Amino acid sequence: MASDDSAALLVNHVRATLGDGPFPAPGGWSHMGAVITDSVLQQRWNYQRQVRPRVEGLQKQWPDAATVSGFRDRISKEGLEKVLRLKPQKNLGLIKELTDHLAQAGVESRQDLHQWLDQTAHRASLRTLKGIGPKTVDYLGCLVGRDDIAIDIHLRAFAKQAGVTISDYAALRSLYEQTADALGHQRSGLEHAVWNHQSTL
């Protein structure tokens, strides 16, 4: 658990910087090809300029890839380079690996993944894929409407501005969860509000 002092610092910073809300949750995607692609591409690129346009384009061009099996079939037949407008790279390989992993686990839909992520063992299984860390696992939850918090550089910077010195991923996530609960906000809504604020600085 984070210290009471750290929690108070972050609570005060949220109030002073973001106000009292409400902070709507982002919602994510219902198209599983979009969920998987977003979760991988966001690791390295600017979201608004590079990730979101490709994810939206994927949904328009591959509407039948709304399920994991549908996405897997499209990848098998056509590859990802053209639809995502990318040259071959390791991120494309990870998209395929994550798709295969979820398909083998019997995950087909947004609701399937939402429930599947309830299990600690399932979340741990994602970490066996090279390139999938705790932030991406949490972010997958956000993308399917779970009330999760994914700690990225924006949330780390916001906490540092508040005077918080915690750097450990799990401890910082717990601190944000405490803060959201203390202020009466949805956890994913607070995360999104912080992310939006920091990404415009």
JSON list of C-alpha atoms in Angstrom, two decimals:
[
{"chain": "A", "resi": 1, "resn": "MET", "atom": "CA", "xyz": [0.00, 0.00, 0.00]},
{"chain": "A", "resi": 2, "resn": "ALA", "atom": "CA", "xyz": [1.13, 3.52, -0.70]},
{"chain": "A", "resi": 3, "resn": "SER", "atom": "CA", "xyz": [1.78, 5.76, 2.27]},
{"chain": "A", "resi": 4, "resn": "ASP", "atom": "CA", "xyz": [-0.92, 8.11, 3.54]},
{"chain": "A", "resi": 5, "resn": "ASP", "atom": "CA", "xyz": [1.38, 11.04, 2.77]},
{"chain": "A", "resi": 6, "resn": "SER", "atom": "CA", "xyz": [1.73, 10.04, -0.87]},
{"chain": "A", "resi": 7, "resn": "ALA", "atom": "CA", "xyz": [-2.01, 9.52, -1.20]},
{"chain": "A", "resi": 8, "resn": "ALA", "atom": "CA", "xyz": [-2.69, 12.97, 0.26]},
{"chain": "A", "resi": 9, "resn": "LEU", "atom": "CA", "xyz": [-0.20, 14.55, -2.15]},
{"chain": "A", "resi": 10, "resn": "LEU", "atom": "CA", "xyz": [-1.84, 12.95, -5.16]},
{"chain": "A", "resi": 11, "resn": "VAL", "atom": "CA", "xyz": [-5.39, 13.70, -3.98]},
{"chain": "A", "resi": 12, "resn": "ASN", "atom": "CA", "xyz": [-4.51, 17.36, -3.52]},
{"chain": "A", "resi": 13, "resn": "HIS", "atom": "CA", "xyz": [-2.78, 17.55, -6.90]},
{"chain": "A", "resi": 14, "resn": "VAL", "atom": "CA", "xyz": [-5.78, 16.03, -8.69]},
{"chain": "A", "resi": 15, "resn": "ARG", "atom": "CA", "xyz": [-8.10, 18.54, -7.08]},
{"chain": "A", "resi": 16, "resn": "ALA", "atom": "CA", "xyz": [-5.81, 21.51, -7.78]},
{"chain": "A", "resi": 17, "resn": "THR", "atom": "CA", "xyz": [-4.99, 20.53, -11.35]},
{"chain": "A", "resi": 18, "resn": "LEU", "atom": "CA", "xyz": [-8.04, 18.69, -12.69]},
{"chain": "A", "resi": 19, "resn": "GLY", "atom": "CA", "xyz": [-10.84, 19.93, -10.46]},
{"chain": "A", "resi": 20, "resn": "ASP", "atom": "CA", "xyz": [-13.65, 17.82, -9.09]},
{"chain": "A", "resi": 21, "resn": "GLY", "atom": "CA", "xyz": [-14.72, 16.07, -12.27]},
{"chain": "A", "resi": 22, "resn": "PRO", "atom": "CA", "xyz": [-16.69, 14.15, -13.26]},
{"chain": "A", "resi": 23, "resn": "PHE", "atom": "CA", "xyz": [-14.12, 12.25, -15.27]},
{"chain": "A", "resi": 24, "resn": "PRO", "atom": "CA", "xyz": [-15.83, 9.94, -17.79]},
{"chain": "A", "resi": 25, "resn": "ALA", "atom": "CA", "xyz": [-14.21, 6.60, -18.50]},
{"chain": "A", "resi": 26, "resn": "PRO", "atom": "CA", "xyz": [-12.79, 6.32, -22.04]},
{"chain": "A", "resi": 27, "resn": "GLY", "atom": "CA", "xyz": [-14.81, 3.22, -22.99]},
{"chain": "A", "resi": 28, "resn": "GLY", "atom": "CA", "xyz": [-12.28, 1.60, -25.30]},
{"chain": "A", "resi": 29, "resn": "TRP", "atom": "CA", "xyz": [-13.21, -0.43, -28.37]},
{"chain": "A", "resi": 30, "resn": "SER", "atom": "CA", "xyz": [-15.69, -3.21, -29.12]},
{"chain": "A", "resi": 31, "resn": "HIS", "atom": "CA", "xyz": [-13.69, -4.38, -32.17]},
{"chain": "A", "resi": 32, "resn": "MET", "atom": "CA", "xyz": [-11.13, -6.91, -30.93]},
{"chain": "A", "resi": 33, "resn": "GLY", "atom": "CA", "xyz": [-8.72, -6.25, -33.78]},
{"chain": "A", "resi": 34, "resn": "ALA", "atom": "CA", "xyz": [-8.71, -2.64, -32.62]},
{"chain": "A", "resi": 35, "resn": "VAL", "atom": "CA", "xyz": [-8.19, -3.63, -28.96]},
{"chain": "A", "resi": 36, "resn": "ILE", "atom": "CA", "xyz": [-5.20, -5.84, -29.74]},
{"chain": "A", "resi": 37, "resn": "THR", "atom": "CA", "xyz": [-3.62, -3.42, -32.21]},
{"chain": "A", "resi": 38, "resn": "ASP", "atom": "CA", "xyz": [-4.07, -0.41, -29.92]},
{"chain": "A", "resi": 39, "resn": "SER", "atom": "CA", "xyz": [-2.54, -2.25, -26.96]},
{"chain": "A", "resi": 40, "resn": "VAL", "atom": "CA", "xyz": [0.63, -3.04, -28.90]},
{"chain": "A", "resi": 41, "resn": "LEU", "atom": "CA", "xyz": [1.15, 0.11, -30.96]},
{"chain": "A", "resi": 42, "resn": "GLN", "atom": "CA", "xyz": [0.63, 2.48, -28.01]},
{"chain": "A", "resi": 43, "resn": "GLN", "atom": "CA", "xyz": [3.83, 1.21, -26.43]},
{"chain": "A", "resi": 44, "resn": "ARG", "atom": "CA", "xyz": [6.10, 3.24, -28.68]},
{"chain": "A", "resi": 45, "resn": "TRP", "atom": "CA", "xyz": [4.18, 5.83, -30.68]},
{"chain": "A", "resi": 46, "resn": "ASN", "atom": "CA", "xyz": [2.28, 9.08, -30.29]},
{"chain": "A", "resi": 47, "resn": "TYR", "atom": "CA", "xyz": [-1.29, 8.01, -29.70]},
{"chain": "A", "resi": 48, "resn": "GLN", "atom": "CA", "xyz": [-3.27, 10.76, -31.45]},
{"chain": "A", "resi": 49, "resn": "ARG", "atom": "CA", "xyz": [-1.03, 11.10, -34.49]},
{"chain": "A", "resi": 50, "resn": "GLN", "atom": "CA", "xyz": [0.14, 7.54, -35.09]},
{"chain": "A", "resi": 51, "resn": "VAL", "atom": "CA", "xyz": [-1.92, 4.98, -33.19]},
{"chain": "A", "resi": 52, "resn": "ARG", "atom": "CA", "xyz": [-5.55, 6.13, -33.25]},
{"chain": "A", "resi": 53, "resn": "PRO", "atom": "CA", "xyz": [-5.72, 6.77, -37.04]},
{"chain": "A", "resi": 54, "resn": "ARG", "atom": "CA", "xyz": [-4.39, 3.27, -37.73]},
{"chain": "A", "resi": 55, "resn": "VAL", "atom": "CA", "xyz": [-6.78, 1.64, -35.25]},
{"chain": "A", "resi": 56, "resn": "GLU", "atom": "CA", "xyz": [-9.75, 3.50, -36.75]},
{"chain": "A", "resi": 57, "resn": "GLY", "atom": "CA", "xyz": [-8.63, 2.57, -40.26]},
{"chain": "A", "resi": 58, "resn": "LEU", "atom": "CA", "xyz": [-8.35, -1.08, -39.28]},
{"chain": "A", "resi": 59, "resn": "GLN", "atom": "CA", "xyz": [-11.94, -1.13, -38.06]},
{"chain": "A", "resi": 60, "resn": "LYS", "atom": "CA", "xyz": [-13.22, 0.42, -41.29]},
{"chain": "A", "resi": 61, "resn": "GLN", "atom": "CA", "xyz": [-11.25, -1.86, -43.59]},
{"chain": "A", "resi": 62, "resn": "TRP", "atom": "CA", "xyz": [-11.66, -5.06, -41.58]},
{"chain": "A", "resi": 63, "resn": "PRO", "atom": "CA", "xyz": [-15.14, -4.97, -39.98]},
{"chain": "A", "resi": 64, "resn": "ASP", "atom": "CA", "xyz": [-15.12, -8.77, -39.88]},
{"chain": "A", "resi": 65, "resn": "ALA", "atom": "CA", "xyz": [-12.08, -8.64, -37.57]},
{"chain": "A", "resi": 66, "resn": "ALA", "atom": "CA", "xyz": [-14.28, -7.60, -34.64]},
{"chain": "A", "resi": 67, "resn": "THR", "atom": "CA", "xyz": [-13.71, -11.01, -33.02]},
{"chain": "A", "resi": 68, "resn": "VAL", "atom": "CA", "xyz": [-10.34, -12.52, -32.18]},
{"chain": "A", "resi": 69, "resn": "SER", "atom": "CA", "xyz": [-10.85, -15.39, -34.63]},
{"chain": "A", "resi": 70, "resn": "GLY", "atom": "CA", "xyz": [-11.94, -12.95, -37.33]},
{"chain": "A", "resi": 71, "resn": "PHE", "atom": "CA", "xyz": [-8.85, -10.82, -36.75]},
{"chain": "A", "resi": 72, "resn": "ARG", "atom": "CA", "xyz": [-6.62, -13.88, -36.72]},
{"chain": "A", "resi": 73, "resn": "ASP", "atom": "CA", "xyz": [-8.07, -15.05, -40.04]},
{"chain": "A", "resi": 74, "resn": "ARG", "atom": "CA", "xyz": [-7.50, -11.67, -41.68]},
{"chain": "A", "resi": 75, "resn": "ILE", "atom": "CA", "xyz": [-3.92, -11.53, -40.45]},
{"chain": "A", "resi": 76, "resn": "SER", "atom": "CA", "xyz": [-3.29, -15.02, -41.81]},
{"chain": "A", "resi": 77, "resn": "LYS", "atom": "CA", "xyz": [-4.68, -14.14, -45.24]},
{"chain": "A", "resi": 78, "resn": "GLU", "atom": "CA", "xyz": [-3.46, -10.58, -45.70]},
{"chain": "A", "resi": 79, "resn": "GLY", "atom": "CA", "xyz": [-0.88, -9.68, -43.07]},
{"chain": "A", "resi": 80, "resn": "LEU", "atom": "CA", "xyz": [-0.88, -6.39, -41.19]},
{"chain": "A", "resi": 81, "resn": "GLU", "atom": "CA", "xyz": [1.49, -4.20, -43.17]},
{"chain": "A", "resi": 82, "resn": "LYS", "atom": "CA", "xyz": [-1.03, -2.83, -45.68]},
{"chain": "A", "resi": 83, "resn": "VAL", "atom": "CA", "xyz": [-4.00, -2.30, -43.36]},
{"chain": "A", "resi": 84, "resn": "LEU", "atom": "CA", "xyz": [-1.85, -0.58, -40.72]},
{"chain": "A", "resi": 85, "resn": "ARG", "atom": "CA", "xyz": [0.35, 1.22, -43.27]},
{"chain": "A", "resi": 86, "resn": "LEU", "atom": "CA", "xyz": [3.52, -0.11, -41.68]},
{"chain": "A", "resi": 87, "resn": "LYS", "atom": "CA", "xyz": [6.67, -1.83, -42.84]},
{"chain": "A", "resi": 88, "resn": "PRO", "atom": "CA", "xyz": [7.45, -5.23, -41.29]},
{"chain": "A", "resi": 89, "resn": "GLN", "atom": "CA", "xyz": [8.58, -4.73, -37.69]},
{"chain": "A", "resi": 90, "resn": "LYS", "atom": "CA", "xyz": [8.52, -6.52, -34.35]},
{"chain": "A", "resi": 91, "resn": "ASN", "atom": "CA", "xyz": [5.35, -4.70, -33.23]},
{"chain": "A", "resi": 92, "resn": "LEU", "atom": "CA", "xyz": [3.44, -6.45, -36.01]},
{"chain": "A", "resi": 93, "resn": "GLY", "atom": "CA", "xyz": [4.80, -9.78, -34.81]},
{"chain": "A", "resi": 94, "resn": "LEU", "atom": "CA", "xyz": [3.60, -9.04, -31.28]},
{"chain": "A", "resi": 95, "resn": "ILE", "atom": "CA", "xyz": [0.11, -8.19, -32.55]},
{"chain": "A", "resi": 96, "resn": "LYS", "atom": "CA", "xyz": [-0.03, -11.63, -34.16]},
{"chain": "A", "resi": 97, "resn": "GLU", "atom": "CA", "xyz": [1.38, -13.36, -31.07]},
{"chain": "A", "resi": 98, "resn": "LEU", "atom": "CA", "xyz": [-1.14, -11.66, -28.78]},
{"chain": "A", "resi": 99, "resn": "THR", "atom": "CA", "xyz": [-3.97, -12.56, -31.15]},
{"chain": "A", "resi": 100, "resn": "ASP", "atom": "CA", "xyz": [-2.87, -16.20, -31.22]},
{"chain": "A", "resi": 101, "resn": "HIS", "atom": "CA", "xyz": [-2.55, -16.26, -27.42]},
{"chain": "A", "resi": 102, "resn": "LEU", "atom": "CA", "xyz": [-6.08, -14.94, -26.88]},
{"chain": "A", "resi": 103, "resn": "ALA", "atom": "CA", "xyz": [-7.52, -17.25, -29.53]},
{"chain": "A", "resi": 104, "resn": "GLN", "atom": "CA", "xyz": [-5.90, -20.28, -27.89]},
{"chain": "A", "resi": 105, "resn": "ALA", "atom": "CA", "xyz": [-7.34, -19.14, -24.55]},
{"chain": "A", "resi": 106, "resn": "GLY", "atom": "CA", "xyz": [-10.84, -19.08, -26.04]},
{"chain": "A", "resi": 107, "resn": "VAL", "atom": "CA", "xyz": [-11.18, -15.29, -25.89]},
{"chain": "A", "resi": 108, "resn": "GLU", "atom": "CA", "xyz": [-13.34, -14.02, -28.76]},
{"chain": "A", "resi": 109, "resn": "SER", "atom": "CA", "xyz": [-15.07, -10.79, -27.80]},
{"chain": "A", "resi": 110, "resn": "ARG", "atom": "CA", "xyz": [-14.68, -7.65, -25.71]},
{"chain": "A", "resi": 111, "resn": "GLN", "atom": "CA", "xyz": [-16.83, -9.21, -23.00]},
{"chain": "A", "resi": 112, "resn": "ASP", "atom": "CA", "xyz": [-14.75, -12.40, -23.07]},
{"chain": "A", "resi": 113, "resn": "LEU", "atom": "CA", "xyz": [-11.55, -10.45, -22.51]},
{"chain": "A", "resi": 114, "resn": "HIS", "atom": "CA", "xyz": [-13.19, -8.30, -19.84]},
{"chain": "A", "resi": 115, "resn": "GLN", "atom": "CA", "xyz": [-14.04, -11.45, -17.84]},
{"chain": "A", "resi": 116, "resn": "TRP", "atom": "CA", "xyz": [-10.85, -13.35, -18.71]},
{"chain": "A", "resi": 117, "resn": "LEU", "atom": "CA", "xyz": [-8.73, -10.60, -17.18]},
{"chain": "A", "resi": 118, "resn": "ASP", "atom": "CA", "xyz": [-10.40, -11.23, -13.81]},
{"chain": "A", "resi": 119, "resn": "GLN", "atom": "CA", "xyz": [-8.03, -14.15, -13.30]},
{"chain": "A", "resi": 120, "resn": "THR", "atom": "CA", "xyz": [-4.51, -13.45, -12.06]},
{"chain": "A", "resi": 121, "resn": "ALA", "atom": "CA", "xyz": [-3.20, -16.50, -13.91]},
{"chain": "A", "resi": 122, "resn": "HIS", "atom": "CA", "xyz": [-4.59, -15.22, -17.18]},
{"chain": "A", "resi": 123, "resn": "ARG", "atom": "CA", "xyz": [-2.99, -11.83, -16.69]},
{"chain": "A", "resi": 124, "resn": "ALA", "atom": "CA", "xyz": [0.30, -13.55, -15.84]},
{"chain": "A", "resi": 125, "resn": "SER", "atom": "CA", "xyz": [0.08, -15.62, -19.02]},
{"chain": "A", "resi": 126, "resn": "LEU", "atom": "CA", "xyz": [0.11, -12.43, -21.09]},
{"chain": "A", "resi": 127, "resn": "ARG", "atom": "CA", "xyz": [3.40, -11.46, -19.44]},
{"chain": "A", "resi": 128, "resn": "THR", "atom": "CA", "xyz": [5.04, -14.53, -21.00]},
{"chain": "A", "resi": 129, "resn": "LEU", "atom": "CA", "xyz": [4.83, -12.78, -24.39]},
{"chain": "A", "resi": 130, "resn": "LYS", "atom": "CA", "xyz": [7.98, -10.77, -25.05]},
{"chain": "A", "resi": 131, "resn": "GLY", "atom": "CA", "xyz": [6.99, -7.13, -25.19]},
{"chain": "A", "resi": 132, "resn": "ILE", "atom": "CA", "xyz": [3.96, -7.42, -22.89]},
{"chain": "A", "resi": 133, "resn": "GLY", "atom": "CA", "xyz": [4.55, -5.83, -19.49]},
{"chain": "A", "resi": 134, "resn": "PRO", "atom": "CA", "xyz": [2.25, -4.92, -16.61]},
{"chain": "A", "resi": 135, "resn": "LYS", "atom": "CA", "xyz": [1.23, -1.63, -18.20]},
{"chain": "A", "resi": 136, "resn": "THR", "atom": "CA", "xyz": [0.05, -3.32, -21.42]},
{"chain": "A", "resi": 137, "resn": "VAL", "atom": "CA", "xyz": [-1.93, -5.89, -19.43]},
{"chain": "A", "resi": 138, "resn": "ASP", "atom": "CA", "xyz": [-3.68, -3.14, -17.49]},
{"chain": "A", "resi": 139, "resn": "TYR", "atom": "CA", "xyz": [-4.17, -1.12, -20.67]},
{"chain": "A", "resi": 140, "resn": "LEU", "atom": "CA", "xyz": [-5.90, -4.08, -22.33]},
{"chain": "A", "resi": 141, "resn": "GLY", "atom": "CA", "xyz": [-8.36, -3.95, -19.45]},
{"chain": "A", "resi": 142, "resn": "CYS", "atom": "CA", "xyz": [-8.98, -0.26, -20.07]},
{"chain": "A", "resi": 143, "resn": "LEU", "atom": "CA", "xyz": [-9.60, -0.94, -23.75]},
{"chain": "A", "resi": 144, "resn": "VAL", "atom": "CA", "xyz": [-12.43, -3.35, -22.96]},
{"chain": "A", "resi": 145, "resn": "GLY", "atom": "CA", "xyz": [-14.10, -1.15, -20.39]},
{"chain": "A", "resi": 146, "resn": "ARG", "atom": "CA", "xyz": [-12.60, -2.47, -17.17]},
{"chain": "A", "resi": 147, "resn": "ASP", "atom": "CA", "xyz": [-12.10, 0.00, -14.33]},
{"chain": "A", "resi": 148, "resn": "ASP", "atom": "CA", "xyz": [-8.33, -0.41, -14.51]},
{"chain": "A", "resi": 149, "resn": "ILE", "atom": "CA", "xyz": [-5.38, 1.96, -14.34]},
{"chain": "A", "resi": 150, "resn": "ALA", "atom": "CA", "xyz": [-2.36, 1.60, -16.62]},
{"chain": "A", "resi": 151, "resn": "ILE", "atom": "CA", "xyz": [0.68, 3.49, -15.38]},
{"chain": "A", "resi": 152, "resn": "ASP", "atom": "CA", "xyz": [2.52, 5.17, -18.25]},
{"chain": "A", "resi": 153, "resn": "ILE", "atom": "CA", "xyz": [4.94, 8.11, -18.54]},
{"chain": "A", "resi": 154, "resn": "HIS", "atom": "CA", "xyz": [2.07, 10.61, -18.26]},
{"chain": "A", "resi": 155, "resn": "LEU", "atom": "CA", "xyz": [0.76, 9.19, -14.98]},
{"chain": "A", "resi": 156, "resn": "ARG", "atom": "CA", "xyz": [4.30, 8.94, -13.63]},
{"chain": "A", "resi": 157, "resn": "ALA", "atom": "CA", "xyz": [4.97, 12.57, -14.51]},
{"chain": "A", "resi": 158, "resn": "PHE", "atom": "CA", "xyz": [1.72, 13.72, -12.89]},
{"chain": "A", "resi": 159, "resn": "ALA", "atom": "CA", "xyz": [2.55, 11.88, -9.67]},
{"chain": "A", "resi": 160, "resn": "LYS", "atom": "CA", "xyz": [6.06, 13.35, -9.66]},
{"chain": "A", "resi": 161, "resn": "GLN", "atom": "CA", "xyz": [4.57, 16.84, -10.04]},
{"chain": "A", "resi": 162, "resn": "ALA", "atom": "CA", "xyz": [2.48, 16.09, -6.95]},
{"chain": "A", "resi": 163, "resn": "GLY", "atom": "CA", "xyz": [5.65, 15.35, -4.98]},
{"chain": "A", "resi": 164, "resn": "VAL", "atom": "CA", "xyz": [5.20, 11.56, -5.00]},
{"chain": "A", "resi": 165, "resn": "THR", "atom": "CA", "xyz": [8.50, 9.67, -5.03]},
{"chain": "A", "resi": 166, "resn": "ILE", "atom": "CA", "xyz": [7.08, 6.18, -5.63]},
{"chain": "A", "resi": 167, "resn": "SER", "atom": "CA", "xyz": [8.42, 4.57, -8.82]},
{"chain": "A", "resi": 168, "resn": "ASP", "atom": "CA", "xyz": [7.45, 0.90, -8.44]},
{"chain": "A", "resi": 169, "resn": "TYR", "atom": "CA", "xyz": [4.71, 0.09, -10.96]},
{"chain": "A", "resi": 170, "resn": "ALA", "atom": "CA", "xyz": [2.36, -1.82, -8.68]},
{"chain": "A", "resi": 171, "resn": "ALA", "atom": "CA", "xyz": [2.75, 0.64, -5.82]},
{"chain": "A", "resi": 172, "resn": "LEU", "atom": "CA", "xyz": [2.05, 3.63, -8.05]},
{"chain": "A", "resi": 173, "resn": "ARG", "atom": "CA", "xyz": [-1.00, 1.92, -9.55]},
{"chain": "A", "resi": 174, "resn": "SER", "atom": "CA", "xyz": [-2.25, 1.24, -6.03]},
{"chain": "A", "resi": 175, "resn": "LEU", "atom": "CA", "xyz": [-1.74, 4.90, -5.17]},
{"chain": "A", "resi": 176, "resn": "TYR", "atom": "CA", "xyz": [-3.83, 6.02, -8.14]},
{"chain": "A", "resi": 177, "resn": "GLU", "atom": "CA", "xyz": [-6.52, 3.50, -7.19]},
{"chain": "A", "resi": 178, "resn": "GLN", "atom": "CA", "xyz": [-6.59, 4.88, -3.63]},
{"chain": "A", "resi": 179, "resn": "THR", "atom": "CA", "xyz": [-6.80, 8.41, -4.99]},
{"chain": "A", "resi": 180, "resn": "ALA", "atom": "CA", "xyz": [-9.70, 7.62, -7.32]},
{"chain": "A", "resi": 181, "resn": "ASP", "atom": "CA", "xyz": [-11.56, 5.82, -4.53]},
{"chain": "A", "resi": 182, "resn": "ALA", "atom": "CA", "xyz": [-10.94, 8.64, -2.05]},
{"chain": "A", "resi": 183, "resn": "LEU", "atom": "CA", "xyz": [-12.27, 11.24, -4.49]},
{"chain": "A", "resi": 184, "resn": "GLY", "atom": "CA", "xyz": [-15.23, 9.14, -5.62]},
{"chain": "A", "resi": 185, "resn": "HIS", "atom": "CA", "xyz": [-14.09, 8.81, -9.24]},
{"chain": "A", "resi": 186, "resn": "GLN", "atom": "CA", "xyz": [-14.02, 5.79, -11.50]},
{"chain": "A", "resi": 187, "resn": "ARG", "atom": "CA", "xyz": [-10.44, 4.59, -11.59]},
{"chain": "A", "resi": 188, "resn": "SER", "atom": "CA", "xyz": [-10.29, 4.44, -15.39]},
{"chain": "A", "resi": 189, "resn": "GLY", "atom": "CA", "xyz": [-11.93, 7.86, -15.58]},
{"chain": "A", "resi": 190, "resn": "LEU", "atom": "CA", "xyz": [-9.28, 9.43, -13.36]},
{"chain": "A", "resi": 191, "resn": "GLU", "atom": "CA", "xyz": [-6.53, 7.72, -15.32]},
{"chain": "A", "resi": 192, "resn": "HIS", "atom": "CA", "xyz": [-7.92, 9.08, -18.58]},
{"chain": "A", "resi": 193, "resn": "ALA", "atom": "CA", "xyz": [-8.27, 12.59, -17.17]},
{"chain": "A", "resi": 194, "resn": "VAL", "atom": "CA", "xyz": [-4.65, 12.58, -16.01]},
{"chain": "A", "resi": 195, "resn": "TRP", "atom": "CA", "xyz": [-3.50, 11.18, -19.36]},
{"chain": "A", "resi": 196, "resn": "ASN", "atom": "CA", "xyz": [-5.42, 13.81, -21.32]},
{"chain": "A", "resi": 197, "resn": "HIS", "atom": "CA", "xyz": [-4.03, 16.60, -19.18]},
{"chain": "A", "resi": 198, "resn": "GLN", "atom": "CA", "xyz": [-0.42, 15.45, -19.40]},
{"chain": "A", "resi": 199, "resn": "SER", "atom": "CA", "xyz": [-0.50, 14.62, -23.11]},
{"chain": "A", "resi": 200, "resn": "THR", "atom": "CA", "xyz": [-1.33, 18.23, -23.97]},
{"chain": "A", "resi": 201, "resn": "LEU", "atom": "CA", "xyz": [1.58, 19.75, -22.00]}
]
